[in-house]
XYZ file of C-alpha atoms in Angstrom:
389
model
C 124.237 132.744 111.370
C 121.486 130.973 109.394
C 120.311 132.879 106.334
C 116.579 132.435 105.781
C 114.891 133.630 102.575
C 111.123 134.042 102.211
C 109.671 134.040 98.684
C 106.281 135.732 98.133
C 104.205 137.508 95.488
C 104.012 140.601 97.732
C 104.283 141.427 101.431
C 100.888 142.768 102.601
C 100.531 144.692 105.882
C 99.029 141.743 107.771
C 102.174 139.642 107.174
C 104.729 142.322 107.966
C 104.624 141.975 111.788
C 105.435 138.251 111.520
C 108.296 138.977 109.130
C 109.565 141.742 111.423
C 109.489 139.384 114.419
C 111.467 136.767 112.490
C 114.020 139.435 111.654
C 114.665 139.899 115.378
C 115.327 136.212 116.109
C 118.891 135.675 117.296
C 120.905 133.570 114.872
C 118.738 134.299 111.814
C 119.521 136.687 108.973
C 116.299 137.239 107.060
C 115.707 138.188 103.438
C 112.327 138.585 101.731
C 112.202 138.378 97.936
C 108.992 139.513 96.239
C 107.585 139.160 92.730
C 105.955 142.618 92.902
C 105.974 145.547 95.297
C 102.162 145.668 95.368
C 99.597 143.760 93.288
C 97.641 146.213 91.053
C 94.264 145.581 92.739
C 95.522 146.225 96.278
C 94.771 149.386 98.246
C 97.790 149.225 100.537
C 101.256 150.687 100.067
C 104.535 148.982 99.244
C 106.731 147.677 102.037
C 108.746 150.286 103.852
C 111.832 149.625 105.921
C 111.696 146.570 108.165
C 114.400 146.540 110.813
C 116.764 143.614 110.431
C 115.090 142.371 107.226
C 116.360 142.659 103.659
C 113.383 143.191 101.312
C 113.802 143.135 97.522
C 111.616 142.802 94.428
C 113.116 140.314 91.969
C 112.793 140.236 88.202
C 109.371 138.784 87.433
C 107.073 137.849 84.574
C 103.318 138.082 85.237
C 100.835 136.094 83.126
C 97.080 136.835 83.578
C 94.987 133.670 83.531
C 91.226 133.304 83.488
C 89.386 130.885 85.751
C 85.690 130.108 85.709
C 83.495 129.623 88.753
C 82.090 126.125 88.994
C 78.397 127.038 88.722
C 78.397 130.568 87.317
C 79.090 131.573 83.734
C 81.634 134.109 84.985
C 85.412 134.380 84.790
C 87.873 135.805 87.271
C 91.491 136.718 86.615
C 94.340 134.916 88.341
C 97.828 136.396 88.057
C 100.553 133.794 87.575
C 103.917 135.142 88.704
C 107.163 133.661 87.396
C 109.918 135.382 89.417
C 112.767 134.582 87.031
C 115.296 136.524 89.129
C 114.778 134.283 92.174
C 117.745 131.914 91.857
C 120.216 134.735 91.214
C 119.014 136.636 94.313
C 119.088 133.500 96.477
C 122.706 132.869 95.409
C 123.642 136.467 96.208
C 121.960 136.179 99.612
C 123.513 132.709 100.179
C 120.288 131.367 101.646
C 120.566 128.326 103.915
C 116.778 127.970 104.233
C 114.170 128.959 101.648
C 110.513 129.424 102.623
C 108.466 129.500 99.415
C 104.811 130.499 99.278
C 102.481 128.395 97.089
C 103.431 125.444 94.911
C 103.928 127.056 91.514
C 106.873 128.419 89.502
C 108.309 130.211 92.547
C 108.630 126.982 94.495
C 110.018 125.079 91.499
C 112.776 127.710 91.297
C 113.327 127.358 95.053
C 113.706 123.572 94.622
C 116.352 124.102 91.935
C 118.280 126.493 94.171
C 118.011 124.190 97.208
C 119.398 121.264 95.227
C 122.304 123.278 93.824
C 123.176 125.030 97.098
C 122.350 122.260 99.562
C 119.772 124.504 101.232
C 116.677 123.431 103.143
C 113.238 124.029 101.633
C 110.062 124.921 103.517
C 106.800 125.169 101.571
C 104.205 127.667 102.801
C 100.788 126.442 101.680
C 97.333 128.014 101.700
C 95.538 125.634 99.326
C 92.677 123.664 100.863
C 90.640 120.659 99.668
C 87.853 123.105 98.717
C 90.307 124.853 96.394
C 91.499 121.628 94.759
C 88.735 121.375 92.086
C 89.787 124.793 90.751
C 93.446 124.008 90.069
C 94.679 122.563 86.790
C 95.330 118.913 86.022
C 99.038 119.751 85.704
C 99.065 121.255 89.205
C 97.354 118.185 90.650
C 100.102 116.021 89.138
C 102.954 118.309 90.173
C 101.998 118.953 93.798
C 102.796 115.425 95.096
C 106.204 115.700 93.396
C 106.841 119.167 94.804
C 106.010 118.289 98.424
C 108.590 115.478 98.373
C 111.340 118.081 98.020
C 110.579 119.979 101.236
C 111.926 119.343 104.724
C 109.057 121.170 106.454
C 105.776 122.974 105.759
C 103.863 125.994 107.053
C 100.082 126.151 106.580
C 97.336 128.716 107.240
C 95.140 126.249 109.069
C 94.005 122.653 109.352
C 92.254 122.602 105.978
C 95.523 123.583 104.266
C 97.270 120.840 106.237
C 94.677 118.353 104.966
C 95.493 119.334 101.382
C 99.209 118.698 101.926
C 98.514 115.345 103.572
C 96.355 114.353 100.587
C 99.364 115.190 98.371
C 101.575 112.822 100.365
C 103.065 115.041 103.090
C 104.067 113.566 106.430
C 101.835 115.326 109.037
C 104.791 115.473 111.431
C 106.525 117.921 109.076
C 103.682 120.476 109.150
C 103.684 123.598 111.338
C 100.108 124.835 111.542
C 98.940 128.352 112.305
C 95.945 130.228 110.979
C 96.180 133.489 109.101
C 96.180 136.387 111.518
C 95.283 140.050 111.341
C 96.501 142.771 113.700
C 94.231 141.774 116.570
C 95.398 144.684 118.712
C 94.308 147.165 116.050
C 90.993 145.597 115.031
C 89.890 144.974 118.623
C 90.312 148.603 119.735
C 87.132 150.059 121.195
C 85.159 152.572 119.137
C 83.534 155.639 120.698
C 79.782 156.069 120.636
C 80.220 159.385 118.813
C 82.126 157.677 115.993
C 79.432 155.023 115.739
C 76.682 157.640 115.455
C 78.665 159.560 112.834
C 79.278 156.549 110.627
C 75.655 155.391 110.899
C 74.496 158.801 109.700
C 77.147 158.924 106.976
C 76.034 155.641 105.379
C 72.326 155.855 106.250
C 72.274 152.608 108.231
C 69.124 151.152 109.764
C 68.829 149.575 113.223
C 70.513 146.334 112.231
C 73.436 145.977 109.864
C 74.826 143.015 107.950
C 78.201 143.818 106.402
C 80.151 142.300 103.516
C 83.807 143.279 103.081
C 85.873 142.220 100.093
C 86.708 142.657 96.437
C 83.688 142.777 94.166
C 84.682 139.880 91.921
C 82.738 136.729 90.933
C 84.424 134.344 93.361
C 83.430 136.380 96.443
C 79.812 135.194 96.219
C 78.086 138.586 96.296
C 75.675 137.370 93.591
C 74.482 134.631 95.922
C 74.302 137.065 98.835
C 71.929 139.327 96.896
C 69.779 136.377 95.826
C 69.498 135.234 99.445
C 68.861 138.801 100.650
C 65.912 139.141 98.269
C 64.235 136.193 100.014
C 64.243 137.788 103.476
C 60.796 138.475 104.970
C 59.456 142.025 105.265
C 59.998 142.315 109.025
C 63.760 141.758 108.518
C 63.965 144.121 105.543
C 62.304 146.974 107.398
C 64.976 147.251 110.062
C 68.135 145.972 108.344
C 70.787 147.389 106.025
C 73.175 145.312 103.922
C 76.427 147.246 103.707
C 78.791 146.326 100.857
C 82.344 147.513 101.556
C 84.838 147.124 98.728
C 85.359 147.698 95.041
C 86.232 145.623 91.997
C 85.519 144.944 88.346
C 82.080 143.460 89.127
C 80.786 146.563 90.905
C 78.604 147.879 88.091
C 77.139 144.423 87.415
C 76.298 144.066 91.104
C 74.730 147.529 91.278
C 72.598 146.519 88.311
C 71.554 143.350 90.109
C 70.486 145.377 93.149
C 68.216 147.450 90.898
C 66.910 144.364 89.106
C 65.987 142.695 92.393
C 64.696 145.991 93.896
C 66.937 145.667 96.972
C 66.285 149.089 98.473
C 68.217 148.432 101.679
C 71.593 147.583 100.067
C 74.299 150.247 100.442
C 77.522 150.304 98.411
C 80.157 151.983 100.581
C 83.184 151.485 98.305
C 86.611 150.595 99.666
C 87.242 152.108 103.096
C 90.458 152.783 105.059
C 91.081 150.658 108.158
C 90.072 153.375 110.634
C 86.625 153.663 109.014
C 86.287 149.907 108.470
C 86.902 149.265 112.163
C 83.970 151.554 113.008
C 81.796 149.851 110.382
C 82.528 146.482 111.997
C 81.628 147.915 115.404
C 78.153 149.040 114.251
C 77.443 145.784 112.403
C 75.417 142.934 113.840
C 76.765 140.356 111.425
C 79.574 139.848 108.892
C 78.541 137.774 105.883
C 81.404 136.108 104.001
C 79.798 134.140 101.134
C 82.978 133.404 99.157
C 82.986 130.596 96.620
C 86.771 130.243 96.789
C 89.223 131.635 99.364
C 92.323 130.146 100.909
C 91.486 132.099 104.067
C 89.545 135.411 104.397
C 91.100 137.830 106.898
C 87.916 139.883 107.143
C 86.660 137.071 109.384
C 89.506 137.717 111.842
C 88.967 141.474 111.687
C 85.233 141.357 112.355
C 85.571 138.839 115.178
C 88.187 141.075 116.827
C 85.347 143.645 117.164
C 83.122 140.898 118.578
C 81.001 140.575 115.423
C 79.550 137.105 114.663
C 80.295 135.752 111.191
C 78.355 133.725 108.661
C 81.286 132.124 106.860
C 81.244 130.131 103.646
C 82.465 126.574 103.999
C 84.685 127.293 100.974
C 86.877 129.661 103.045
C 89.895 128.496 105.013
C 88.759 130.847 107.788
C 85.708 128.632 108.343
C 87.736 126.814 110.994
C 87.528 129.941 113.171
C 83.779 129.496 113.544
C 82.334 127.939 116.679
C 78.899 126.952 115.400
C 76.127 128.984 116.992
C 78.540 130.943 119.195
C 80.913 132.964 117.008
C 78.807 132.443 113.896
C 77.924 129.665 111.511
C 79.291 128.052 108.359
C 77.142 127.517 105.279
C 77.090 126.752 101.559
C 76.515 130.024 99.636
C 75.368 128.075 96.568
C 72.367 126.752 98.540
C 70.518 130.078 98.299
C 67.212 129.139 100.040
C 69.090 127.757 103.062
C 71.422 130.770 102.966
C 68.381 133.084 103.203
C 66.974 131.204 106.187
C 70.345 131.441 107.916
C 70.493 135.199 107.335
C 66.999 135.613 108.743
C 67.824 133.569 111.828
C 71.012 135.455 112.644
C 69.637 138.905 111.922
C 66.868 138.152 114.396
C 69.299 137.114 117.131
C 72.557 138.894 116.255
C 72.226 141.493 119.007
C 72.069 138.716 121.578
C 75.505 137.269 120.746
C 78.276 137.581 123.314
C 80.797 139.937 121.758
C 83.298 139.429 124.573
C 83.251 135.679 123.955
C 83.901 136.227 120.241
C 86.806 138.585 120.985
C 88.285 136.108 123.435
C 88.021 133.303 120.883
C 89.808 135.144 118.053
C 92.527 136.551 120.347
C 94.180 133.111 120.353
C 95.266 133.665 116.741
C 97.879 136.390 116.972
C 101.269 137.321 115.555
C 103.177 135.526 118.281
C 101.407 132.277 117.367
C 102.084 132.843 113.658
C 105.770 133.607 114.212
C 106.070 130.545 116.430
C 104.825 128.344 113.582
C 107.484 129.748 111.242
C 110.207 129.056 113.801
C 108.867 125.543 114.353
C 109.172 124.855 110.611
C 112.685 126.361 110.476
C 113.713 124.251 113.467
C 112.319 121.094 111.849
C 114.089 121.789 108.557
C 117.455 122.686 110.105
C 117.244 120.580 113.298
C 118.022 123.747 115.243
C 116.348 125.499 118.179
C 115.604 129.096 117.243
C 113.295 130.879 119.673
C 111.219 134.035 119.735
C 112.990 137.096 121.148
C 111.649 138.194 124.540
């Protein structure tokens, strides 16, 4: 039996099916060791029981750090976790393989354990070249040293693989799979009655552009509002911009809507998945103007409902976009061009082929994600673990 430990900040719902599938692989005993049960800004619950998987929260120190957006005089808070109980729990679990997320204190502790115990190390990376300018000088120096210690790597997508290669990783050691949402859930059909109800509830016009995410500086909602203000009257008359989410910037953003006199912007607050799925279904376009995101699962969710996406080039999920077919990538900092792009897609959004978008995103599913984890474990251990059938 090979004991595999996964180290994470938390275990959100969209990762639990992959972890559960790994727990069913013959020959693997799986443990998941978290820094926190749930991050304070999340709206999901802590992990319940996962069959065949040991889940524990280790002793952890959290340090809040401020980061500043590159072109905005605004800060956002990053939580640095130092899970000081990691090595003790790995010894108790007797891990043969350690999969460590990110390349910070958690992975440094995993390296120490691997050296002492003779275990194999797999680094799970989400950083992309677009993210690189926002990390510290110390991190830029440490990452090439850290990647030398690992026998294999797991990445969200090709941009994250590019970052590892730039840090000196052998491409042959990388197992690549994009982030995945529960495609089966998000692609479920929505009844016409539910669509009518939700349109009436939120006062939506004929066409709807939707933003979903935390209302924080790095999500680019400032730029979205500035681009929205530039839209011509014929687009404004028939279109609603629906803002779904909450966060510490909400009041500032509401003030900006008033300042710019954006009468067709609707703040819907955070919504549960069953309502969000309906909101996607009545939307003509998802706009994801992030200035910094390792991925952006809202892109997967919207595309599962067949919704085209305007996706920031600063998001890892940009690689899901087939230009002109499933959406388009753009630079949210280039506001005039952003506005023209919005106008173009709002004029043609109802003509997009939703079935084609659904078919495209269906390739990125939990089976693919679990397969990438097993590929990395096999590379690190020179074994041949396979998915359970």
